[in-house]
Coordinates of C-alpha atoms and ligand atoms in Angstrom, one line a residue:
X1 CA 0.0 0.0 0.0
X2 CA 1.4 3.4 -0.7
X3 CA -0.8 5.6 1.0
X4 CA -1.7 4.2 4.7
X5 CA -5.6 6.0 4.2
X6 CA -6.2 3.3 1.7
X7 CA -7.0 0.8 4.6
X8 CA -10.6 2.5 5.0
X9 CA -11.4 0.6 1.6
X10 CA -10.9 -2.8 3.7
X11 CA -14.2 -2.6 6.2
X12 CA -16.5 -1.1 2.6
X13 CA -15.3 -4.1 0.8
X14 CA -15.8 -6.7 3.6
X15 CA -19.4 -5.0 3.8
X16 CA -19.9 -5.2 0.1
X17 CA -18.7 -9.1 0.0
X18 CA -21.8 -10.2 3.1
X19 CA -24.2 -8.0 1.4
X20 CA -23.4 -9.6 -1.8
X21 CA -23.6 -12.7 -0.3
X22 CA -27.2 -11.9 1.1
X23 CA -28.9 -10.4 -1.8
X24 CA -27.7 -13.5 -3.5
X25 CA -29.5 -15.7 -1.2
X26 CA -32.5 -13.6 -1.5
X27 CA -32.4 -14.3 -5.0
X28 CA -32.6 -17.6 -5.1
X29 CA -35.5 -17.3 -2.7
X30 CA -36.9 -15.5 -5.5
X31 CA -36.4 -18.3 -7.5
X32 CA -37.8 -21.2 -5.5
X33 CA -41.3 -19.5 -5.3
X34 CA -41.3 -19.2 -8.8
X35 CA -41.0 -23.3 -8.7
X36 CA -43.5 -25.3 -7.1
X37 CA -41.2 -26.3 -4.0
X38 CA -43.0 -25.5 -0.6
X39 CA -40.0 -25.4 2.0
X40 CA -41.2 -23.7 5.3
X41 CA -38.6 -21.4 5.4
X42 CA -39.7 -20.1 1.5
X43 CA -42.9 -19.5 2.5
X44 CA -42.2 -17.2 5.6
X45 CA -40.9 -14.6 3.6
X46 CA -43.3 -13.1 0.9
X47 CA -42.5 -12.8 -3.1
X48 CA -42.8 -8.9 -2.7
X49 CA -40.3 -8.4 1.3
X50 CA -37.7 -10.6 -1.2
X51 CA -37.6 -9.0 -4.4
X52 CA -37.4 -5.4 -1.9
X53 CA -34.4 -7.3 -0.5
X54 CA -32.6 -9.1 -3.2
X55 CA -33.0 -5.3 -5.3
X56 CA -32.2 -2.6 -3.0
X57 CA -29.5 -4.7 -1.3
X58 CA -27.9 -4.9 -4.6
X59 CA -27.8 -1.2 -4.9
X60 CA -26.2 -0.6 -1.5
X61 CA -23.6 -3.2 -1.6
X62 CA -22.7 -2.2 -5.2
X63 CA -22.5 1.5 -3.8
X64 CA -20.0 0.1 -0.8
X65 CA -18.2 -1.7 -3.5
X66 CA -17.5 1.5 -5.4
X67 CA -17.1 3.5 -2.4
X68 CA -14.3 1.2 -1.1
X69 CA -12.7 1.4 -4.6
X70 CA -13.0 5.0 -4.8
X71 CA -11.3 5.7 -1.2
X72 CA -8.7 2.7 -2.6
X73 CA -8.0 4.8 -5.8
X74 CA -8.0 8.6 -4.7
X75 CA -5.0 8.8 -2.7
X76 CA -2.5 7.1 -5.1
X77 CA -4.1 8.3 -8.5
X78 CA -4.0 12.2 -6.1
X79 CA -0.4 11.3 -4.7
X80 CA -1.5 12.0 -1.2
X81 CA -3.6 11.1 1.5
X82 CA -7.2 10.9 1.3
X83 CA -8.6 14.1 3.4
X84 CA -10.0 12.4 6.3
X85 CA -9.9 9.1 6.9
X86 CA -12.0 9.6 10.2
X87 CA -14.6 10.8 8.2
X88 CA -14.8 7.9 5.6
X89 CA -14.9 5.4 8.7
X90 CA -17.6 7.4 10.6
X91 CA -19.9 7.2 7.1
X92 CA -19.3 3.7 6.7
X93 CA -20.7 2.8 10.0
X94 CA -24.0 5.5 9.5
X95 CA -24.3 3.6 5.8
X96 CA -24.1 0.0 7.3
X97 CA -26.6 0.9 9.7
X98 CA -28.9 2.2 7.1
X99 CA -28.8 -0.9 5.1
X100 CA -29.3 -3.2 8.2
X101 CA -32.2 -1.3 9.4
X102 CA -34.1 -1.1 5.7
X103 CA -33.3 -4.8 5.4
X104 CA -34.9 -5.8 8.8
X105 CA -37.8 -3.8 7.9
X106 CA -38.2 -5.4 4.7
X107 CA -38.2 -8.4 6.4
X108 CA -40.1 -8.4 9.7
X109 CA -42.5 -5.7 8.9
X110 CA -45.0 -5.5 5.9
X111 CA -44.2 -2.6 4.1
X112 CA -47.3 -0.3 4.6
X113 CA -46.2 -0.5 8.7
X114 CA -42.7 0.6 7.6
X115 CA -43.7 3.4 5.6
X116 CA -46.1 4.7 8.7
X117 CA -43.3 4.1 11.3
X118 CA -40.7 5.7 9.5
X119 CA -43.1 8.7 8.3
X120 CA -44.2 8.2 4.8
X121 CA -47.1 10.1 5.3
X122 CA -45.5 13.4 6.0
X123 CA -42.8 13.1 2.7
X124 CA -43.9 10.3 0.4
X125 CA -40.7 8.8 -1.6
X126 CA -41.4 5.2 -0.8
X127 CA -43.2 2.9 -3.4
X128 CA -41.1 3.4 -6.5
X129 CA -39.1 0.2 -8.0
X130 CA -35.6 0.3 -6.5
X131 CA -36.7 3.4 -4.9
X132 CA -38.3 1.7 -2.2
X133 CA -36.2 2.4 1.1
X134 CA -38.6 5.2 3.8
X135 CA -37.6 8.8 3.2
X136 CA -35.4 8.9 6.7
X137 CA -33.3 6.4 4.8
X138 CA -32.6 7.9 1.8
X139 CA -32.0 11.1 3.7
X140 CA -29.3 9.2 5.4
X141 CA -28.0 7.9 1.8
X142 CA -27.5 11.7 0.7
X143 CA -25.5 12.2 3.7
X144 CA -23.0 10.0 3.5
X145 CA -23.1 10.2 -0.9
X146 CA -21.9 14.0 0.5
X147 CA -19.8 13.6 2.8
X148 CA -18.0 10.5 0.8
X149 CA -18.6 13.3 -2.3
X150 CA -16.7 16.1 -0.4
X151 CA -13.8 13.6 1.4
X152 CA -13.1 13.0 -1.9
X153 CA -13.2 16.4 -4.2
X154 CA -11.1 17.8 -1.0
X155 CA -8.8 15.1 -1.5
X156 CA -8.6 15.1 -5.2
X157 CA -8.6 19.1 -5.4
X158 CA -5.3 19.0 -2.9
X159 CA -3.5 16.8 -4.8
X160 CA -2.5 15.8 -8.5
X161 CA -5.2 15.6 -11.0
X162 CA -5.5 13.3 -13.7
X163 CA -7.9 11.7 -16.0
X164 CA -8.8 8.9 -13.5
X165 CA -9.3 10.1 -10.2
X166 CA -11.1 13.3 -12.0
X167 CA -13.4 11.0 -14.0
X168 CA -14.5 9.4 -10.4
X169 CA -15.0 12.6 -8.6
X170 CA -17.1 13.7 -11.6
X171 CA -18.9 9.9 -11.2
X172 CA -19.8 10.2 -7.7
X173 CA -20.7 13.9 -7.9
X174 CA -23.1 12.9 -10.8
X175 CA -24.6 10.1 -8.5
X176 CA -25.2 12.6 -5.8
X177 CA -26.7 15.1 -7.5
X178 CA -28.8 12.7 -9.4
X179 CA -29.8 11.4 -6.3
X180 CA -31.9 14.3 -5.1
X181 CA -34.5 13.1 -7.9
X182 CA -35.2 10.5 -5.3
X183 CA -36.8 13.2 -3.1
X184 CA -39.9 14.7 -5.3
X185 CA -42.6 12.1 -6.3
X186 CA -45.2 15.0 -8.3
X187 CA -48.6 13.0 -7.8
X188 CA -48.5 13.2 -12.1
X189 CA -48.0 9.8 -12.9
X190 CA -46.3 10.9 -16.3
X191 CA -43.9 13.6 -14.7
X192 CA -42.9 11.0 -12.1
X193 CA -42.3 8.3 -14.0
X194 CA -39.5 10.6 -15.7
X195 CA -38.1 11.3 -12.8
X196 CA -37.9 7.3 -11.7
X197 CA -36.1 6.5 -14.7
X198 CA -34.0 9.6 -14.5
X199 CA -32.7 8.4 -11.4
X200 CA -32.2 5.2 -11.8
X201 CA -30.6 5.0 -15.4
X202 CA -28.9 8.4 -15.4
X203 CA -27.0 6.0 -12.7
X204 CA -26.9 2.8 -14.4
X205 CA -26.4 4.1 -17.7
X206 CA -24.6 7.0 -16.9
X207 CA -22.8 7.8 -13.9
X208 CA -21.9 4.6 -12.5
X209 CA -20.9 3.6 -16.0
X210 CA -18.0 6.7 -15.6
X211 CA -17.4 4.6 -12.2
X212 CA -16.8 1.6 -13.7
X213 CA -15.2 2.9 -16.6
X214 CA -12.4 4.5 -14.9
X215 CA -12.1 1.6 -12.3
X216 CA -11.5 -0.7 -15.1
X217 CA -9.1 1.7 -16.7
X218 CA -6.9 1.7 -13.2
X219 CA -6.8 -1.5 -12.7
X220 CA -5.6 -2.5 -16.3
X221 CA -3.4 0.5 -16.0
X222 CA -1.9 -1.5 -12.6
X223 CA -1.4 -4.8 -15.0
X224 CA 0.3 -3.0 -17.8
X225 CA 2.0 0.2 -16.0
X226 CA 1.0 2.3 -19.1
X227 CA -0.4 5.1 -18.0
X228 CA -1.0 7.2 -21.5
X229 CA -2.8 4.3 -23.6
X230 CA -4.8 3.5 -20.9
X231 CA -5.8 7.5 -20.7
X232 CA -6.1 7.7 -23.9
X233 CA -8.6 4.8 -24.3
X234 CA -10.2 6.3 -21.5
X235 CA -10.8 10.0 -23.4
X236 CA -12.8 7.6 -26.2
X237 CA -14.9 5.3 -24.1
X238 CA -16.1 8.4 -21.8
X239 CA -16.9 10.6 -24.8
X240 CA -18.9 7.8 -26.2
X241 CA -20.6 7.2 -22.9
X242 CA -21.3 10.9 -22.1
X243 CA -23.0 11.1 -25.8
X244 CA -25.2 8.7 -26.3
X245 CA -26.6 8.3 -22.6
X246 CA -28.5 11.4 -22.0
X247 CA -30.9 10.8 -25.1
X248 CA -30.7 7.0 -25.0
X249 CA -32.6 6.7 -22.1
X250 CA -35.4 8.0 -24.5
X251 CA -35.9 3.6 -24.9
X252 CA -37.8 4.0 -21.1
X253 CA -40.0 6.7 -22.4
X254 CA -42.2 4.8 -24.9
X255 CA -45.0 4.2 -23.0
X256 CA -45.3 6.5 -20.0
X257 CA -47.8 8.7 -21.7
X258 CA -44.9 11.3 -23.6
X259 CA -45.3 12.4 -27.4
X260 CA -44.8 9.6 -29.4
X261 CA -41.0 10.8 -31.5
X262 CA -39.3 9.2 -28.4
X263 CA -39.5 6.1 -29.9
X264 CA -37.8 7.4 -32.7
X265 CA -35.1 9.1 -30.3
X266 CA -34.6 6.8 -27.8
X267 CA -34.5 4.1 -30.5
X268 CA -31.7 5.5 -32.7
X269 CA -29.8 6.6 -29.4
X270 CA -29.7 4.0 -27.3
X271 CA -28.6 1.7 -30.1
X272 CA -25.7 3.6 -30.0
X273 CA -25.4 3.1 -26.3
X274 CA -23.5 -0.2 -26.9
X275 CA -20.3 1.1 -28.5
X276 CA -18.7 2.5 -25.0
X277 CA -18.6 -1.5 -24.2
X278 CA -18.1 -2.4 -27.6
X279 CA -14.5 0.1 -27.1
X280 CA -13.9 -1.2 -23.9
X281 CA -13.8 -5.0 -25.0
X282 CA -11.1 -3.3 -27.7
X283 CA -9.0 -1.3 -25.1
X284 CA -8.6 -4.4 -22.6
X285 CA -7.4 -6.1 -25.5
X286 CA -5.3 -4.2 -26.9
X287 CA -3.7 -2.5 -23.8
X288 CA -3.3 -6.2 -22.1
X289 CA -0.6 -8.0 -24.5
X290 CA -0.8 -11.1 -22.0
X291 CA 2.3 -12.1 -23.3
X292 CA 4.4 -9.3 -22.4
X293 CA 2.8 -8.5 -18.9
X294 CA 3.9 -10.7 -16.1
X295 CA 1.7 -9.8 -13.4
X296 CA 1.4 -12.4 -11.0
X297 CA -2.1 -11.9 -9.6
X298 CA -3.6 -14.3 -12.8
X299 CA -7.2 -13.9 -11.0
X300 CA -7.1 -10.2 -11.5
X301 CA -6.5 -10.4 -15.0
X302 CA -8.6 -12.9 -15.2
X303 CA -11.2 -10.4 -13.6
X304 CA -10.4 -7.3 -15.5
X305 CA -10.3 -9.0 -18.9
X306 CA -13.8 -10.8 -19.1
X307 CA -15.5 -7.7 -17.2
X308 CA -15.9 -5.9 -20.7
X309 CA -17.2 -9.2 -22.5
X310 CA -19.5 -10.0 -20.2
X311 CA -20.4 -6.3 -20.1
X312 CA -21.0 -6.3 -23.5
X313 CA -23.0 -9.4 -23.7
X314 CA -25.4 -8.6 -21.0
X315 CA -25.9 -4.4 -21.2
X316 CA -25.2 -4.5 -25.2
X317 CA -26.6 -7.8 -26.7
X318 CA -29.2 -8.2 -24.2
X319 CA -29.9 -4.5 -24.1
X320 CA -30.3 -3.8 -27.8
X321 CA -32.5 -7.2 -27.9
X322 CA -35.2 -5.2 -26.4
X323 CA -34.5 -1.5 -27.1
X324 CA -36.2 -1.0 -30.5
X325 CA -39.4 0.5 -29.9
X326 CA -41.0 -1.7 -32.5
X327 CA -39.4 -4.3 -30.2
X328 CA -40.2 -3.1 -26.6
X329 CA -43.7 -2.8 -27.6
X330 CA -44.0 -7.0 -26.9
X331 CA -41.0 -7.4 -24.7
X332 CA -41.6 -4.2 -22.3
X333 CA -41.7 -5.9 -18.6
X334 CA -41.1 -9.1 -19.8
X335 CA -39.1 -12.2 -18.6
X336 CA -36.9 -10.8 -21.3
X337 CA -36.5 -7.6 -19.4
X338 CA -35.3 -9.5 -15.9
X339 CA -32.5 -11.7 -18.2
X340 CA -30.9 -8.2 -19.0
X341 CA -31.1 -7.0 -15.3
X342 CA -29.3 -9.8 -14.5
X343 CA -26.7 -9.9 -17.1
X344 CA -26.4 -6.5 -17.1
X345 CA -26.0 -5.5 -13.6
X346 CA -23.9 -8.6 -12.5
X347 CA -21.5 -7.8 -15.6
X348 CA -21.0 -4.5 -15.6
X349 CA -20.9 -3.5 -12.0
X350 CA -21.2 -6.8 -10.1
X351 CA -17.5 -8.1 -12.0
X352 CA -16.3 -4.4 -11.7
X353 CA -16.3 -4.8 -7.8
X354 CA -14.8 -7.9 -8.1
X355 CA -12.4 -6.9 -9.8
X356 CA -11.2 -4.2 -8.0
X357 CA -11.5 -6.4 -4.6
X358 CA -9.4 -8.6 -6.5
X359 CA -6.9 -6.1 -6.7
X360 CA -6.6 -4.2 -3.5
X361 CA -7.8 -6.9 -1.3
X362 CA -4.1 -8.9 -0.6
X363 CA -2.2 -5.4 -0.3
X364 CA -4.9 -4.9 2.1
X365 CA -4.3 -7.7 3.6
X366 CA -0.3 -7.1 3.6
X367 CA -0.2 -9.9 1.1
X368 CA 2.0 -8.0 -1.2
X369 CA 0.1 -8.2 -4.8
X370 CA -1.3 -11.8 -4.5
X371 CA -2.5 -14.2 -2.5
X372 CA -1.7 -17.8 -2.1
X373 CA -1.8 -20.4 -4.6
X374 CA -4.5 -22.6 -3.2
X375 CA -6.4 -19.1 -2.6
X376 CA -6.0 -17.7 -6.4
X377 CA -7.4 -21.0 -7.4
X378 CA -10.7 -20.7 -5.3
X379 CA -10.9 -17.1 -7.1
X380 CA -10.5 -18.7 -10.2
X381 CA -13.0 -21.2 -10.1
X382 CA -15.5 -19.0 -7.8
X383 CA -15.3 -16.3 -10.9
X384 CA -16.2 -19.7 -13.4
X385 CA -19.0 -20.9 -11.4
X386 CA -20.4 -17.1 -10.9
X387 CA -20.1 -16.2 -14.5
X388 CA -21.4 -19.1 -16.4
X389 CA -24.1 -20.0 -14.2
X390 CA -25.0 -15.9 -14.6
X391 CA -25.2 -16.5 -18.4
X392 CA -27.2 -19.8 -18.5
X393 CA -29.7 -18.1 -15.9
X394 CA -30.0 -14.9 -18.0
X395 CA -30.3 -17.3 -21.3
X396 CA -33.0 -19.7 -19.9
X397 CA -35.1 -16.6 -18.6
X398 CA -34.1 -15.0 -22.3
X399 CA -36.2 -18.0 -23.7
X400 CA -38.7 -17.7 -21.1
X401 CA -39.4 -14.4 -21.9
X402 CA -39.4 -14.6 -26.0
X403 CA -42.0 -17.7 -25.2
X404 CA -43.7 -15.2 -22.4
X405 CA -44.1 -12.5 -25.6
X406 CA -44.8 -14.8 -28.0
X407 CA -47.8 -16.6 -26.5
X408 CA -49.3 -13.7 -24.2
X409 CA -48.8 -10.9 -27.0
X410 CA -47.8 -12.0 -30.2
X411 CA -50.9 -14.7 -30.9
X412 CA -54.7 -14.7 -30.3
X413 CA -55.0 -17.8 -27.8
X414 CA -55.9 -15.2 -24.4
X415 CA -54.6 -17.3 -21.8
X416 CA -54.1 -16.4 -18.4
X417 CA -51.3 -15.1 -17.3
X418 CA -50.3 -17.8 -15.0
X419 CA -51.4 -20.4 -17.4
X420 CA -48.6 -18.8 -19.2
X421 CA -46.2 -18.6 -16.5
X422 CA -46.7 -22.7 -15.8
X423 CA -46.1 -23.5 -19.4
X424 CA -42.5 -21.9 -18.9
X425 CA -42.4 -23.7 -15.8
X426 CA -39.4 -25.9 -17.3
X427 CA -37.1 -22.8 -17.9
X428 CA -37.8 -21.4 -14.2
X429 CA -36.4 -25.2 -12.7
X430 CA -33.4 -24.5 -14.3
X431 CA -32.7 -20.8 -13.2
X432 CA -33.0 -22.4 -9.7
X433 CA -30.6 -24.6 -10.7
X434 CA -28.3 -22.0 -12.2
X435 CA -28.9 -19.8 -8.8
X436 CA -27.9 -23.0 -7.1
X437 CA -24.3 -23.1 -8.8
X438 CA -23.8 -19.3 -8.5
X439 CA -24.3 -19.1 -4.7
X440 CA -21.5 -22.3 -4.6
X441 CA -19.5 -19.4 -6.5
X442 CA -20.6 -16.8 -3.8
X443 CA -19.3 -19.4 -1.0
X444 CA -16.1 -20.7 -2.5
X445 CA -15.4 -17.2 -3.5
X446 CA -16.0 -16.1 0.1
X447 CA -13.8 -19.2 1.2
X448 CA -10.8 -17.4 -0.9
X449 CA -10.5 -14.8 1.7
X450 CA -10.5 -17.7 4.8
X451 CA -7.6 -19.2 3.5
X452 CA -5.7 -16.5 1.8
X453 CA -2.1 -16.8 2.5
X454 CA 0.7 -14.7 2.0
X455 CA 2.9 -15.2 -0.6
X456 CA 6.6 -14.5 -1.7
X457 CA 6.0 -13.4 -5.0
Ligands
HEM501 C1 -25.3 -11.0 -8.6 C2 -26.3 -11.7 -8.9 C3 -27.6 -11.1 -9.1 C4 -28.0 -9.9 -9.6 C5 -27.1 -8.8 -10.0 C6 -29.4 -9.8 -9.6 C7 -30.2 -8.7 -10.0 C8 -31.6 -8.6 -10.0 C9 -32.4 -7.5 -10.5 C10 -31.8 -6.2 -11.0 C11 -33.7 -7.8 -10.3 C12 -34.9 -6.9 -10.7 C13 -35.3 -7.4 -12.1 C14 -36.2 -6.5 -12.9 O1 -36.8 -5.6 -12.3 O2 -36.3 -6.6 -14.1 C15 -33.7 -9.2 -9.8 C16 -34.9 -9.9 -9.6 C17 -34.9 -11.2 -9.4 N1 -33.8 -12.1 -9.3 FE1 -31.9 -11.5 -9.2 N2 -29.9 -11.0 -9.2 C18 -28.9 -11.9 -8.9 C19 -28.9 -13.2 -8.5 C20 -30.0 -13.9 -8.6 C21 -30.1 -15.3 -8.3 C22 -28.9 -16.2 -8.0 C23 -31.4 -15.7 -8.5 C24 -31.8 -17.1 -8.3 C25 -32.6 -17.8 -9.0 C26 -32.2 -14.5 -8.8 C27 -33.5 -14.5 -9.0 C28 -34.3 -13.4 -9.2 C29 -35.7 -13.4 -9.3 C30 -36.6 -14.6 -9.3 C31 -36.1 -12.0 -9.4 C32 -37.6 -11.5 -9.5 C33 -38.0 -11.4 -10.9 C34 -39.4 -11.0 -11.0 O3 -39.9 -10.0 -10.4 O4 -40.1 -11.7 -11.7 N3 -31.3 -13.4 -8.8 N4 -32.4 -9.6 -9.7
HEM502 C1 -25.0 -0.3 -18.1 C2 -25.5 -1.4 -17.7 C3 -27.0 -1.6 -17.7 C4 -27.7 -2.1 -16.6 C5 -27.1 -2.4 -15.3 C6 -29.0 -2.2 -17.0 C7 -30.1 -2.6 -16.2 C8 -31.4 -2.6 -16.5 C9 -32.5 -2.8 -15.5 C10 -32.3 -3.2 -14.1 C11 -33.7 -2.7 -16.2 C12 -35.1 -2.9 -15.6 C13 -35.4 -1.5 -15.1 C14 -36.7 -1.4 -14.4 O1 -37.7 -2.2 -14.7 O2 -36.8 -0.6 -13.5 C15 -33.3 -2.3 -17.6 C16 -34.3 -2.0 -18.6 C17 -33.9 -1.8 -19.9 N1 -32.7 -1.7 -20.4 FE1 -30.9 -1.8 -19.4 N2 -29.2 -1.8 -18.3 C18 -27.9 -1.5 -18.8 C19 -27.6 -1.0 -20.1 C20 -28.5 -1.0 -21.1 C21 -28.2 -0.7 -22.5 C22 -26.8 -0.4 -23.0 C23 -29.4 -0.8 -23.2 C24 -29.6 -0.7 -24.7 C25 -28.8 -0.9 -25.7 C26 -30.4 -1.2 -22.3 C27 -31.8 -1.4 -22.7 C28 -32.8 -1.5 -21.8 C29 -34.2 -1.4 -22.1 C30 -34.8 -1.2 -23.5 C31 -34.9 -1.6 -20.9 C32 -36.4 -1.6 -20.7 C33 -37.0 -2.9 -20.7 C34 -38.5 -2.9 -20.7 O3 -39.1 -2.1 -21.4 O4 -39.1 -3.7 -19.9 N3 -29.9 -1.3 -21.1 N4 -32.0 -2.3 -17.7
FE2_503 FE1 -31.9 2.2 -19.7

């Protein structure tokens, strides 16, 4: 470690790893009431108090994943120390305690008693998808989004500026600001649907996107040591980003009651919203000339390299599937719409803390750049069982959905819905299955960290 205020990354990334590990179980909760098993312990918690769970936990332990990677980055990118370390430990216990007190309430209350508890009445924010935590809580989130905001710009500001740290001060600014949306719910269905969406995929799709685009672009700048390819790369990939986002997100607009050119808009823009992972798939590649870089940490690479593919496959290929208006009109909130959530968020942001963890994790650990032999192997085959059993599960719900459209929208027959839903009872068996292998990833991947040894390298 060069800087010693890079340890406060260690407790946001042991947070991020048990969250993970929650929402994961959560999910294949999810799953199993999708199946005809009736397990006791399945029942107890309702459909809707998991979904809550399995979603918004995924946003907070992604946002403790960047956080810690953020605080990890700043001081060496800024060659100094980050501005107050005090502070970043003081938000990470007022965060943590957020998150554990939304998730018990999700859990042991039904949600109309939370919202009356914590207030709703007085300031409604609660109710919206992924929007769901009380008011008090999201107040708490902008807190600490502006304290970890300021620690940061303070720290940057002081020190040496470059493409990388600036790119995530301007990231976590963005998600800040954009944050605020999550305060005014207008009682027009329209106008608030716009802000929703605003929110939520000005994030996704735009600000987080920086995040992970400039995370990457450290880490492959650690494996290779060139720093000006690796900005320059950067320069590209954020340009294409920054221009096709804003009126891309147009593809959400097509049906909540706005003129009708945003299909044509948000059509032709978000089709162009692949190329920034389309360019990233090109700059790992040809930035990381395996053959020339001996870095010893093999899981890191391993990490950094697939991040972009994945990426591509599961916010591009999945995305464009749907993001035709001509398109969307059968697929919008479909089956087909979860396999992109899934592929999309785990590739993009879920491998993107990974890999970072991946990184910092045995220099935070005083393991030099790598941990032990046995331990790289768990990575290894924690990151194989994670990533394939993510790609059959978004697959088999791909098909679930394109049978989902084509026999409740595309044909005449009129069957009920759940009619429907049994018929694709088959492909729902085997995303348990697939949610089965990937929590064996979670736990061996977890494992890695149990018997990480140092090592001589
Ligand atoms: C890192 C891994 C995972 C990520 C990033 C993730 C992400 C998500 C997201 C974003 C949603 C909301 C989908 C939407 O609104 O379209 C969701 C819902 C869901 N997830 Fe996951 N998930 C993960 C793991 C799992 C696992 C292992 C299972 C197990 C089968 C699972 C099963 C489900 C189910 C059944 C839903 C509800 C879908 C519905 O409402 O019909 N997820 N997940
Ligand atoms: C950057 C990574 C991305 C992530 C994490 C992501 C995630 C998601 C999630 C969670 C949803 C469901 C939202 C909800 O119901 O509230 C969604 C919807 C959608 N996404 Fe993405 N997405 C990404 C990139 C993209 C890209 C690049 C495209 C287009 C090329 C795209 C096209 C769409 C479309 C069209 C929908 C609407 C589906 C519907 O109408 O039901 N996404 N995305
Ligand atoms: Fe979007």
């Amino acid at each position: 470690m060069l800087y010693s205020s890079q340890a406060v990354a260690k407790p946001y990334f042991i947070a991020a790893i048990a969250l993970f590990a929650v929402q994961v179980l959560f999910g294949l909760l999810l799953g199993m009431q999708y199946i005809p098993v009736n397990l006791p312990f399945i029942s107890f918690i309702t459909f809707d108090a998991a979904r809550l769970i399995h979603t918004n936990l995924l946003i907070m332990w992604l946002l403790f994943g960047f956080m810690g990677s953020i605080y990890y980055i700043i001081p060496e990118e800024s060659e100094q120390e980050l501005y107050n370390p005090k502070l970043a430990i003081q938000l990470f216990w007022v965060f943590l305690s957020l998150t554990i007190i939304t998730f018990l309430g999700y859990l042991l209350l039904s949600y109309a008693t939370f919202a009356k508890i914590t207030g709703n009445q007085f300031f409604p924010t609660m109710g919206r998808e992924y929007l769901e935590q009380p008011t008090i809580i999201k107040l708490g989130l902008f807190i600490v989004l502006c304290g970890f905001s300021y620690n940061i710009a303070m720290t940057v500001l002081h020190g040496r500026k470059g493409m990388i740290n600036l790119l995530l001060l301007a990231g976590i600014v963005g998600t800040t600001i954009i944050f605020l949306m999550a305060f005014y719910n207008p009682s027009n269905l329209v106008v608030a649907k716009y802000y929703r969406w605003w929110l939520i995929h000005f994030w996704i799709e735009g600000t987080w996107e920086l995040i992970m685009e400039a995370i990457l672009a450290y880490v492959i700048y650690k494996i290779t040591g060139d720093r000006k390819i690796v900005e320059k790369w950067l320069y590209i990939i954020v340009a294409v980003t920054l221009t096709t986002t804003i009126l891309g997100i147009g593809h959400h607009y097509y049906w909540i009651g706005v003129s009708e050119y945003w299909q044509w808009v948000g059509t032709v823009f978000s089709i162009f919203e692949i190329l920034p992972f389309f360019f990233m798939v090109l700059f790992v590649f040809n930035v990381v000339n395996c053959t020339k870089c001996q870095y010893s940490n093999k899981a890191v690479k391993l990490w950094a390299l697939s991040t972009p593919i994945m990426a591509f496959l599961g916010a591009g290929v999945l995305g464009f599937l749907h993001t035709l208006a001509p398109v969307n009109y059968y697929s919008h909130g479909t089956q087909i719409t979860s396999a992109h959530s899934h592929l999309a968020f785990y590739s993009t942001y879920v491998m993107i803390v990974l890999t970072m963890i991946s990184y910092a994790m045995p220099i935070l650990r005083n393991r030099k750049i790598v941990n032990g032999g046995l331990s790289q192997r768990f990575e290894i085959l924690a990151f194989w069982l994670m990533t394939v059993s993510m790609f059959f599960m978004a697959l088999f719900i791909a098909i679930a959905g394109i049978m989902q459209v084509y026999i409740q929208r595309a044909t005449d027959l009129a069957l009920p819905f759940i009619e429907i839903q049994n018929s694709l009872m088959i492909l729902y068996w085997l995303r348990s299955i697939g949610g089965v292998v990937f929590l064996i990833g979670v736990i061996i991947y977890i494992t890695k960290f149990l018997i990480a040894k140092s090592n001589n390298l």
